[in-house]
PDB file of C-alpha atoms in Angstrom:
ATOM      1  CA  UNK B   1     153.420-137.811  62.278  1.00  0.00           C
ATOM      2  CA  UNK B   2     156.381-139.430  60.619  1.00  0.00           C
ATOM      3  CA  UNK B   3     157.107-143.025  61.382  1.00  0.00           C
ATOM      4  CA  UNK B   4     160.765-143.857  61.789  1.00  0.00           C
ATOM      5  CA  UNK B   5     161.674-147.125  60.246  1.00  0.00           C
ATOM      6  CA  UNK B   6     164.913-148.995  60.656  1.00  0.00           C
ATOM      7  CA  UNK B   7     166.082-147.794  57.211  1.00  0.00           C
ATOM      8  CA  UNK B   8     165.263-144.137  57.980  1.00  0.00           C
ATOM      9  CA  UNK B   9     166.949-144.416  61.362  1.00  0.00           C
ATOM     10  CA  UNK B  10     170.191-145.655  59.758  1.00  0.00           C
ATOM     11  CA  UNK B  11     170.181-142.708  57.293  1.00  0.00           C
ATOM     12  CA  UNK B  12     169.677-140.213  60.110  1.00  0.00           C
ATOM     13  CA  UNK B  13     172.441-141.834  62.157  1.00  0.00           C
ATOM     14  CA  UNK B  14     174.904-141.750  59.202  1.00  0.00           C
ATOM     15  CA  UNK B  15     174.359-138.006  58.772  1.00  0.00           C
ATOM     16  CA  UNK B  16     175.096-137.338  62.442  1.00  0.00           C
ATOM     17  CA  UNK B  17     178.306-139.410  62.438  1.00  0.00           C
ATOM     18  CA  UNK B  18     179.684-137.977  59.215  1.00  0.00           C
ATOM     19  CA  UNK B  19     181.949-135.421  61.073  1.00  0.00           C
ATOM     20  CA  UNK B  20     183.382-132.186  59.697  1.00  0.00           C
ATOM     21  CA  UNK B  21     183.981-131.519  56.057  1.00  0.00           C
ATOM     22  CA  UNK B  22     187.425-130.515  54.822  1.00  0.00           C
ATOM     23  CA  UNK B  23     186.309-126.886  54.364  1.00  0.00           C
ATOM     24  CA  UNK B  24     184.922-126.732  57.905  1.00  0.00           C
ATOM     25  CA  UNK B  25     188.198-128.099  59.264  1.00  0.00           C
ATOM     26  CA  UNK B  26     190.186-125.464  57.328  1.00  0.00           C
ATOM     27  CA  UNK B  27     187.928-122.717  58.663  1.00  0.00           C
ATOM     28  CA  UNK B  28     188.461-123.878  62.250  1.00  0.00           C
ATOM     29  CA  UNK B  29     192.230-124.018  61.725  1.00  0.00           C
ATOM     30  CA  UNK B  30     192.271-120.513  60.217  1.00  0.00           C
ATOM     31  CA  UNK B  31     190.306-119.036  63.124  1.00  0.00           C
ATOM     32  CA  UNK B  32     192.590-120.828  65.606  1.00  0.00           C
ATOM     33  CA  UNK B  33     195.716-119.489  63.865  1.00  0.00           C
ATOM     34  CA  UNK B  34     194.381-115.929  63.910  1.00  0.00           C
ATOM     35  CA  UNK B  35     193.497-116.098  67.605  1.00  0.00           C
ATOM     36  CA  UNK B  36     196.872-117.635  68.489  1.00  0.00           C
ATOM     37  CA  UNK B  37     198.701-114.869  66.637  1.00  0.00           C
ATOM     38  CA  UNK B  38     196.747-112.170  68.444  1.00  0.00           C
ATOM     39  CA  UNK B  39     197.415-113.768  71.826  1.00  0.00           C
ATOM     40  CA  UNK B  40     201.129-114.070  70.997  1.00  0.00           C
ATOM     41  CA  UNK B  41     201.380-110.392  70.068  1.00  0.00           C
ATOM     42  CA  UNK B  42     199.555-109.327  73.237  1.00  0.00           C
ATOM     43  CA  UNK B  43     201.796-111.551  75.381  1.00  0.00           C
ATOM     44  CA  UNK B  44     204.947-110.094  73.782  1.00  0.00           C
ATOM     45  CA  UNK B  45     203.758-106.550  74.538  1.00  0.00           C
ATOM     46  CA  UNK B  46     203.032-107.475  78.154  1.00  0.00           C
ATOM     47  CA  UNK B  47     206.474-109.082  78.548  1.00  0.00           C
ATOM     48  CA  UNK B  48     208.154-105.956  77.168  1.00  0.00           C
ATOM     49  CA  UNK B  49     206.230-103.741  79.601  1.00  0.00           C
ATOM     50  CA  UNK B  50     207.253-106.029  82.459  1.00  0.00           C
ATOM     51  CA  UNK B  51     210.923-105.826  81.432  1.00  0.00           C
ATOM     52  CA  UNK B  52     210.824-102.029  81.300  1.00  0.00           C
ATOM     53  CA  UNK B  53     209.182-101.951  84.720  1.00  0.00           C
ATOM     54  CA  UNK B  54     211.796-104.366  86.115  1.00  0.00           C
ATOM     55  CA  UNK B  55     214.635-102.228  84.725  1.00  0.00           C
ATOM     56  CA  UNK B  56     213.191 -99.079  86.309  1.00  0.00           C
ATOM     57  CA  UNK B  57     212.815-100.855  89.650  1.00  0.00           C
ATOM     58  CA  UNK B  58     216.389-102.180  89.533  1.00  0.00           C
ATOM     59  CA  UNK B  59     217.723 -98.718  88.652  1.00  0.00           C
ATOM     60  CA  UNK B  60     215.879 -97.198  91.635  1.00  0.00           C
ATOM     61  CA  UNK B  61     217.397 -99.861  93.883  1.00  0.00           C
ATOM     62  CA  UNK B  62     220.879 -99.111  92.542  1.00  0.00           C
ATOM     63  CA  UNK B  63     220.355 -95.380  93.083  1.00  0.00           C
ATOM     64  CA  UNK B  64     219.487 -96.003  96.723  1.00  0.00           C
ATOM     65  CA  UNK B  65     222.555 -98.238  97.148  1.00  0.00           C
ATOM     66  CA  UNK B  66     224.760 -95.514  95.612  1.00  0.00           C
ATOM     67  CA  UNK B  67     223.361 -92.964  98.076  1.00  0.00           C
ATOM     68  CA  UNK B  68     224.228 -95.323 100.959  1.00  0.00           C
ATOM     69  CA  UNK B  69     227.735 -95.802  99.520  1.00  0.00           C
ATOM     70  CA  UNK B  70     228.141 -92.022  99.346  1.00  0.00           C
ATOM     71  CA  UNK B  71     226.971 -91.631 102.962  1.00  0.00           C
ATOM     72  CA  UNK B  72     229.680 -94.072 104.147  1.00  0.00           C
ATOM     73  CA  UNK B  73     232.560 -93.203 101.811  1.00  0.00           C
ATOM     74  CA  UNK B  74     231.997 -89.496 101.150  1.00  0.00           C
ATOM     75  CA  UNK B  75     231.982 -89.956  97.367  1.00  0.00           C
ATOM     76  CA  UNK B  76     230.458 -92.140  94.690  1.00  0.00           C
ATOM     77  CA  UNK B  77     232.414 -95.007  93.120  1.00  0.00           C
ATOM     78  CA  UNK B  78     234.456 -94.054  90.080  1.00  0.00           C
ATOM     79  CA  UNK B  79     233.327 -95.222  86.656  1.00  0.00           C
ATOM     80  CA  UNK B  80     236.253 -97.652  86.640  1.00  0.00           C
ATOM     81  CA  UNK B  81     235.092 -99.151  89.949  1.00  0.00           C
ATOM     82  CA  UNK B  82     231.572 -99.199  88.582  1.00  0.00           C
ATOM     83  CA  UNK B  83     228.442-100.509  90.221  1.00  0.00           C
ATOM     84  CA  UNK B  84     230.376-103.572  91.394  1.00  0.00           C
ATOM     85  CA  UNK B  85     231.721-101.336  94.201  1.00  0.00           C
ATOM     86  CA  UNK B  86     228.288-101.657  95.761  1.00  0.00           C
ATOM     87  CA  UNK B  87     228.787-105.413  96.175  1.00  0.00           C
ATOM     88  CA  UNK B  88     232.552-105.759  96.712  1.00  0.00           C
ATOM     89  CA  UNK B  89     234.942-103.342  98.333  1.00  0.00           C
ATOM     90  CA  UNK B  90     236.801-101.515  95.551  1.00  0.00           C
ATOM     91  CA  UNK B  91     240.433-102.433  94.951  1.00  0.00           C
ATOM     92  CA  UNK B  92     241.002 -99.711  92.344  1.00  0.00           C
ATOM     93  CA  UNK B  93     242.189 -96.253  93.365  1.00  0.00           C
ATOM     94  CA  UNK B  94     240.735 -94.298  95.095  1.00  0.00           C
ATOM     95  CA  UNK B  95     240.011 -96.848  97.776  1.00  0.00           C
ATOM     96  CA  UNK B  96     236.879 -96.466  99.846  1.00  0.00           C
ATOM     97  CA  UNK B  97     238.226 -96.164 103.409  1.00  0.00           C
ATOM     98  CA  UNK B  98     234.861 -96.336 105.181  1.00  0.00           C
ATOM     99  CA  UNK B  99     233.287 -98.956 102.903  1.00  0.00           C
ATOM    100  CA  UNK B 100     230.628-100.708 104.938  1.00  0.00           C
ATOM    101  CA  UNK B 101     228.979-102.846 102.286  1.00  0.00           C
ATOM    102  CA  UNK B 102     227.741-104.708 100.548  1.00  0.00           C
ATOM    103  CA  UNK B 103     225.121-102.114  99.709  1.00  0.00           C
ATOM    104  CA  UNK B 104     222.946-104.481  97.681  1.00  0.00           C
ATOM    105  CA  UNK B 105     221.271-107.759  98.605  1.00  0.00           C
ATOM    106  CA  UNK B 106     223.013-109.656  95.840  1.00  0.00           C
ATOM    107  CA  UNK B 107     225.675-109.244  93.182  1.00  0.00           C
ATOM    108  CA  UNK B 108     224.846-106.566  90.617  1.00  0.00           C
ATOM    109  CA  UNK B 109     222.887-108.243  87.842  1.00  0.00           C
ATOM    110  CA  UNK B 110     222.374-107.318  84.223  1.00  0.00           C
ATOM    111  CA  UNK B 111     219.317-105.485  82.986  1.00  0.00           C
ATOM    112  CA  UNK B 112     216.274-107.551  81.907  1.00  0.00           C
ATOM    113  CA  UNK B 113     217.737-107.837  78.378  1.00  0.00           C
ATOM    114  CA  UNK B 114     221.068-109.244  79.593  1.00  0.00           C
ATOM    115  CA  UNK B 115     223.241-106.121  79.238  1.00  0.00           C
ATOM    116  CA  UNK B 116     225.259-104.412  81.941  1.00  0.00           C
ATOM    117  CA  UNK B 117     223.853-101.188  83.339  1.00  0.00           C
ATOM    118  CA  UNK B 118     225.902 -98.161  82.331  1.00  0.00           C
ATOM    119  CA  UNK B 119     227.122 -96.115  85.283  1.00  0.00           C
ATOM    120  CA  UNK B 120     228.247 -92.574  84.476  1.00  0.00           C
ATOM    121  CA  UNK B 121     229.475 -89.685  86.600  1.00  0.00           C
ATOM    122  CA  UNK B 122     228.999 -85.986  85.981  1.00  0.00           C
ATOM    123  CA  UNK B 123     232.734 -85.469  85.474  1.00  0.00           C
ATOM    124  CA  UNK B 124     233.546 -89.007  84.389  1.00  0.00           C
ATOM    125  CA  UNK B 125     235.192 -90.524  81.339  1.00  0.00           C
ATOM    126  CA  UNK B 126     231.873 -91.479  79.753  1.00  0.00           C
ATOM    127  CA  UNK B 127     230.455 -88.002  80.193  1.00  0.00           C
ATOM    128  CA  UNK B 128     226.758 -87.892  79.466  1.00  0.00           C
ATOM    129  CA  UNK B 129     224.644 -84.772  79.661  1.00  0.00           C
ATOM    130  CA  UNK B 130     223.219 -85.418  83.105  1.00  0.00           C
ATOM    131  CA  UNK B 131     220.436 -83.125  84.225  1.00  0.00           C
ATOM    132  CA  UNK B 132     221.671 -80.208  86.299  1.00  0.00           C
ATOM    133  CA  UNK B 133     222.622 -81.184  89.830  1.00  0.00           C
ATOM    134  CA  UNK B 134     222.780 -84.950  89.374  1.00  0.00           C
ATOM    135  CA  UNK B 135     226.157 -86.450  90.304  1.00  0.00           C
ATOM    136  CA  UNK B 136     225.624 -89.800  88.543  1.00  0.00           C
ATOM    137  CA  UNK B 137     223.392 -91.638  86.110  1.00  0.00           C
ATOM    138  CA  UNK B 138     222.454 -95.245  85.478  1.00  0.00           C
ATOM    139  CA  UNK B 139     221.358 -96.289  81.997  1.00  0.00           C
ATOM    140  CA  UNK B 140     219.821 -99.430  80.528  1.00  0.00           C
ATOM    141  CA  UNK B 141     220.148 -99.634  76.751  1.00  0.00           C
ATOM    142  CA  UNK B 142     216.950-101.644  76.412  1.00  0.00           C
ATOM    143  CA  UNK B 143     216.129-104.472  74.058  1.00  0.00           C
ATOM    144  CA  UNK B 144     218.259-103.275  71.123  1.00  0.00           C
ATOM    145  CA  UNK B 145     221.343-103.003  73.399  1.00  0.00           C
ATOM    146  CA  UNK B 146     222.510 -99.840  71.653  1.00  0.00           C
ATOM    147  CA  UNK B 147     222.236 -96.152  72.423  1.00  0.00           C
ATOM    148  CA  UNK B 148     219.108 -94.368  71.340  1.00  0.00           C
ATOM    149  CA  UNK B 149     216.005 -96.116  70.185  1.00  0.00           C
ATOM    150  CA  UNK B 150     212.434 -95.084  69.641  1.00  0.00           C
ATOM    151  CA  UNK B 151     209.013 -96.095  70.839  1.00  0.00           C
ATOM    152  CA  UNK B 152     209.087 -99.165  73.062  1.00  0.00           C
ATOM    153  CA  UNK B 153     212.825 -99.611  72.536  1.00  0.00           C
ATOM    154  CA  UNK B 154     214.049 -96.407  74.173  1.00  0.00           C
ATOM    155  CA  UNK B 155     216.939 -96.359  76.607  1.00  0.00           C
ATOM    156  CA  UNK B 156     215.962 -96.191  80.273  1.00  0.00           C
ATOM    157  CA  UNK B 157     217.624 -93.430  82.305  1.00  0.00           C
ATOM    158  CA  UNK B 158     217.789 -93.095  86.082  1.00  0.00           C
ATOM    159  CA  UNK B 159     216.786 -89.434  85.857  1.00  0.00           C
ATOM    160  CA  UNK B 160     213.589 -89.954  83.867  1.00  0.00           C
TER     161      UNK B 160
END
């Protein structure tokens, strides 16, 4: 059995209160930096997925509003009138005689990346190869805000 004297007790106490060494502190900081980076990357991926999901949901809502517009007016808005015709009665020719809107709950917003949705008609000025039988299309250009894109930065189409 070891007897603890006052001198031994002070030595033991000094060792316990000495804290971390510089190397131990660097190791903790390195591990923390690695974990923070991984969490940041995962959060960015989740935010991107949420934006794509929000864009798809908004496009579906706009499609439904366009169908309601067509039911009242007998035609879809022209490309010049655009999606804004769902919120405000068009003033550009051809006027919508039976307009009974607004057809959306609020003013048409931008996509989750801050760009306007592209509205195209089958026989419109901005002719896009719409799948057979579709009279219109709505497109979000995605994060890069330009046509095309690959992987997670693909354009989002109303017909896909």
